[in-house]
Short mmCIF file of C-alpha atoms and ligand atoms in Angstrom, two decimals:
data_model
loop_
_atom_site.label_atom_id
_atom_site.label_comp_id
_atom_site.label_asym_id
_atom_site.label_seq_id
_atom_site.Cartn_x
_atom_site.Cartn_y
_atom_site.Cartn_z
CA MET A 1 -10.63 -10.81 -0.15
CA TYR A 2 -10.31 -14.33 1.35
CA GLU A 3 -12.72 -16.23 3.34
CA LYS A 4 -9.90 -18.47 4.03
CA ILE A 5 -6.19 -18.59 3.31
CA PRO A 6 -5.40 -20.73 0.47
CA ALA A 7 -3.06 -23.68 1.77
CA GLY A 8 0.55 -23.10 0.74
CA PHE A 9 0.26 -19.56 -0.48
CA PHE A 10 3.35 -17.59 -0.41
CA THR A 11 4.68 -13.94 -0.73
CA ALA A 12 8.24 -12.88 -1.16
CA PHE A 13 10.30 -9.73 -0.62
CA ASP A 14 11.29 -8.48 -4.00
CA ARG A 15 14.60 -6.92 -3.28
CA GLN A 16 15.12 -5.43 -6.59
CA ASN A 17 11.83 -3.45 -6.69
CA SER A 18 11.73 -3.13 -2.96
CA LEU A 19 8.34 -4.55 -2.55
CA LEU A 20 6.09 -7.56 -1.45
CA TYR A 21 5.60 -9.89 -4.19
CA ASN A 22 2.04 -11.34 -4.17
CA ALA A 23 0.66 -8.58 -2.08
CA ASP A 24 -3.06 -7.77 -2.68
CA ASP A 25 -3.16 -4.26 -0.96
CA TYR A 26 -1.18 -1.06 -1.44
CA GLU A 27 -0.80 2.38 0.41
CA GLU A 28 0.98 5.30 -0.33
CA ARG A 29 1.41 8.12 2.28
CA LYS A 30 2.65 11.57 1.16
CA LEU A 31 3.54 14.85 3.05
CA SER A 32 -0.18 15.87 2.61
CA ASP A 33 -1.27 12.69 4.81
CA LEU A 34 0.90 13.45 7.63
CA GLN A 35 -0.67 16.47 9.18
CA GLY A 36 0.24 17.09 12.82
CA CYS A 37 3.36 14.46 12.68
CA PHE A 38 6.12 16.85 12.37
CA VAL A 39 7.24 19.72 14.75
CA ALA A 40 7.21 21.87 11.80
CA GLU A 41 3.77 21.85 10.91
CA GLU A 42 3.46 24.76 8.68
CA ILE A 43 6.76 23.95 6.59
CA ARG A 44 5.07 20.35 6.12
CA HIS A 45 2.22 22.03 4.83
CA GLN A 46 4.15 24.13 2.25
CA MET A 47 6.27 21.26 1.22
CA ALA A 48 2.92 19.25 0.59
CA LEU A 49 1.57 22.12 -1.48
CA GLN A 50 4.62 22.24 -3.63
CA GLU A 51 6.31 18.91 -4.29
CA ASN A 52 4.25 16.53 -2.01
CA LYS A 53 7.00 13.86 -1.75
CA THR A 54 5.97 10.37 -1.24
CA VAL A 55 7.12 9.50 2.73
CA TYR A 56 6.48 5.63 2.55
CA ARG A 57 4.51 2.80 0.80
CA VAL A 58 3.03 -0.16 2.20
CA TYR A 59 2.52 -3.40 0.18
CA LYS A 60 0.23 -5.57 2.31
CA LYS A 61 -1.08 -9.23 2.11
CA THR A 62 -4.58 -9.56 3.55
CA ALA A 63 -6.12 -12.32 5.39
CA PRO A 64 -9.50 -12.90 6.91
CA LEU A 65 -9.92 -10.59 9.93
CA VAL A 66 -10.66 -13.29 12.37
CA ALA A 67 -8.90 -14.71 15.38
CA GLY A 68 -5.80 -17.05 14.48
CA GLU A 69 -5.00 -15.24 11.09
CA LEU A 70 -1.99 -12.88 10.39
CA LEU A 71 -1.27 -9.92 8.26
CA GLN A 72 2.01 -9.13 6.75
CA ALA A 73 3.13 -5.75 4.96
CA VAL A 74 6.51 -4.42 3.57
CA THR A 75 7.01 -0.57 4.42
CA VAL A 76 9.36 1.26 2.28
CA LEU A 77 10.09 4.53 4.43
CA PHE A 78 11.80 7.24 2.00
CA PRO A 79 14.64 9.29 3.01
CA GLY A 80 14.04 13.04 3.98
CA THR A 81 13.09 15.53 6.58
CA VAL A 82 10.87 18.29 7.26
CA ASN A 83 12.95 21.21 8.52
CA GLY A 84 15.55 18.57 9.93
CA GLU A 85 13.13 16.02 11.43
CA PHE A 86 13.48 12.75 9.74
CA PHE A 87 10.72 11.12 7.72
CA MET A 88 8.37 8.86 9.90
CA THR A 89 5.26 6.79 9.70
CA ARG A 90 2.12 8.19 11.13
CA GLY A 91 2.27 5.80 13.94
CA HIS A 92 -0.84 3.86 15.52
CA TYR A 93 -1.79 1.62 18.44
CA HIS A 94 -3.82 -1.44 17.90
CA ILE A 95 -7.56 -1.53 18.69
CA HIS A 96 -7.32 -4.84 20.33
CA PRO A 97 -5.31 -4.59 23.49
CA LYS A 98 -3.70 -8.01 23.47
CA CYS A 99 -2.05 -7.87 19.98
CA ALA A 100 1.68 -7.72 19.50
CA GLU A 101 3.56 -7.33 16.14
CA ILE A 102 7.06 -7.97 14.96
CA PHE A 103 9.07 -6.01 12.70
CA PHE A 104 12.08 -7.54 10.67
CA CYS A 105 14.21 -4.97 8.96
CA LEU A 106 15.12 -5.87 5.42
CA GLY A 107 17.11 -2.37 4.39
CA GLY A 108 18.29 0.96 5.59
CA ARG A 109 18.66 2.46 9.05
CA GLY A 110 16.16 3.67 11.38
CA LEU A 111 14.58 3.89 14.88
CA LEU A 112 11.26 2.15 16.08
CA LEU A 113 9.63 4.32 18.49
CA LEU A 114 7.65 2.68 21.38
CA GLN A 115 5.05 4.63 23.17
CA LYS A 116 2.65 3.43 26.01
CA GLY A 117 1.26 6.19 28.35
CA ASN A 118 4.47 8.54 29.12
CA GLU A 119 6.77 5.83 28.52
CA THR A 120 8.88 5.93 25.32
CA LYS A 121 11.34 3.16 24.15
CA TRP A 122 13.21 2.71 20.98
CA VAL A 123 14.92 0.29 18.86
CA GLU A 124 17.46 0.66 16.31
CA MET A 125 16.57 -0.81 12.95
CA LYS A 126 19.19 -2.08 10.52
CA PRO A 127 19.18 -5.16 8.24
CA ASP A 128 18.31 -8.38 10.08
CA VAL A 129 17.10 -6.67 13.19
CA ILE A 130 14.04 -8.32 14.32
CA ALA A 131 12.06 -5.72 16.68
CA TYR A 132 9.21 -7.08 18.99
CA ILE A 133 6.35 -4.70 19.71
CA PRO A 134 4.60 -5.99 22.71
CA ALA A 135 0.78 -5.70 23.00
CA GLY A 136 -0.42 -2.09 24.04
CA TRP A 137 2.54 -0.39 22.77
CA GLY A 138 2.05 2.49 19.90
CA HIS A 139 4.66 2.09 17.18
CA ARG A 140 6.12 4.47 14.51
CA THR A 141 9.24 4.12 12.37
CA VAL A 142 11.66 6.86 11.52
CA ASN A 143 14.15 6.77 8.60
CA THR A 144 17.49 8.09 10.13
CA SER A 145 19.50 8.09 6.96
CA LEU A 146 19.31 10.33 3.95
CA ALA A 147 21.50 7.49 2.02
CA GLY A 148 18.12 5.51 1.29
CA PRO A 149 14.80 3.93 2.28
CA LEU A 150 14.17 2.01 5.36
CA VAL A 151 12.69 -1.05 4.50
CA PHE A 152 11.06 -3.58 6.88
CA ILE A 153 8.39 -6.41 6.96
CA ALA A 154 5.89 -6.52 9.74
CA PHE A 155 3.70 -9.21 10.93
CA TRP A 156 0.86 -8.98 13.17
CA PRO A 157 -2.78 -10.62 14.28
CA ALA A 158 -5.53 -9.99 11.87
CA VAL A 159 -7.86 -9.09 14.37
CA ALA A 160 -5.37 -6.28 15.77
CA GLY A 161 -6.97 -3.29 14.01
CA GLN A 162 -5.22 0.17 13.81
CA ASN A 163 -5.98 3.16 15.91
CA TYR A 164 -4.47 6.32 14.54
CA GLN A 165 -6.49 8.79 16.88
CA ARG A 166 -4.88 7.63 20.25
CA ARG A 167 -1.48 8.90 19.12
CA LEU A 168 -3.23 12.59 19.61
CA LYS A 169 -4.14 11.81 23.40
CA GLU A 170 -0.94 9.80 23.89
CA PRO A 171 1.66 11.05 21.44
CA PHE A 172 5.13 9.61 20.77
CA GLY A 173 7.34 11.34 23.36
CA LYS A 174 10.23 11.49 21.23
CA ARG A 175 11.22 12.97 17.84
CA VAL A 176 14.15 12.18 15.71
CA PHE A 177 16.18 14.95 13.88
CA GLN A 178 19.20 15.00 11.34
CA ALA A 179 22.52 15.88 13.19
CA ASP A 180 25.78 15.82 11.25
CA ARG A 181 25.82 12.35 9.40
CA SER A 182 23.83 10.87 12.28
CA TYR A 183 20.39 11.55 14.35
CA VAL A 184 19.68 13.02 17.69
CA ILE A 185 16.73 12.04 19.52
CA GLY A 186 14.62 14.97 20.99
CA ASP A 187 11.52 15.57 23.29
CA GLY A 188 8.22 15.07 21.83
CA ASP A 189 4.89 16.80 21.95
C1 6PG B 201 0.70 -2.26 10.30
C2 6PG B 201 2.22 -2.23 10.50
C3 6PG B 201 2.88 -1.49 9.25
C4 6PG B 201 2.36 0.14 9.33
C5 6PG B 201 3.29 0.68 8.32
C6 6PG B 201 2.83 2.31 8.10
O1 6PG B 201 0.07 -2.36 11.35
O2 6PG B 201 0.23 -2.30 9.21
O3 6PG B 201 2.68 -1.64 11.62
O4 6PG B 201 2.63 -2.01 7.96
O5 6PG B 201 1.19 0.13 9.12
O6 6PG B 201 4.55 0.75 8.85
O7 6PG B 201 2.55 2.86 9.45
P1 6PG B 201 1.20 3.54 9.81
O8 6PG B 201 0.25 2.41 9.77
O9 6PG B 201 1.49 3.96 11.32
O10 6PG B 201 0.99 4.52 8.94
#
């Protein structure tokens, strides 16, 4: 990757292909990667053995992992459910306790769940919403529409780091289920 960021470089949201132009890192998460995320764990497991759908893709632009630099990534979270519970990201906390993050919604409908201790908050995501994730809060996104993907771009400090284990001890307190043409927020683990 870089030792330092080249001056004047740019990225762009490629709306037609729903990806980050000029990204240099890519991640794809399938149902098989989301063990323990959904209430219906056995059903997720069976779905993973059969079709193993892609749940989300992340297109990232890297930077030197040092104080002062910023990272960015576009997430495309596909529509779907596991036994009526909407597709979601794994969710994580930052390793560095003093790093916030910003999500800018580019398309679709969803919820950003925020977790700290026993406290859960959420923000409705729809195009043009800019959601702020204060330092110390775990964050997970949920696509609440079966009509299409939830797409958003995230910006966060390069030194933040991602902790995926902490959600096992400090789990997201709310779950989001399909209800008629909308969603209902239920209690978590
Ligand atoms: C990040 C951003 C965001 C996030 C994806 C996938 O820190 O990179 O928060 O790009 O990683 O939406 O979510 P998970 O990292 O929780 O799988």
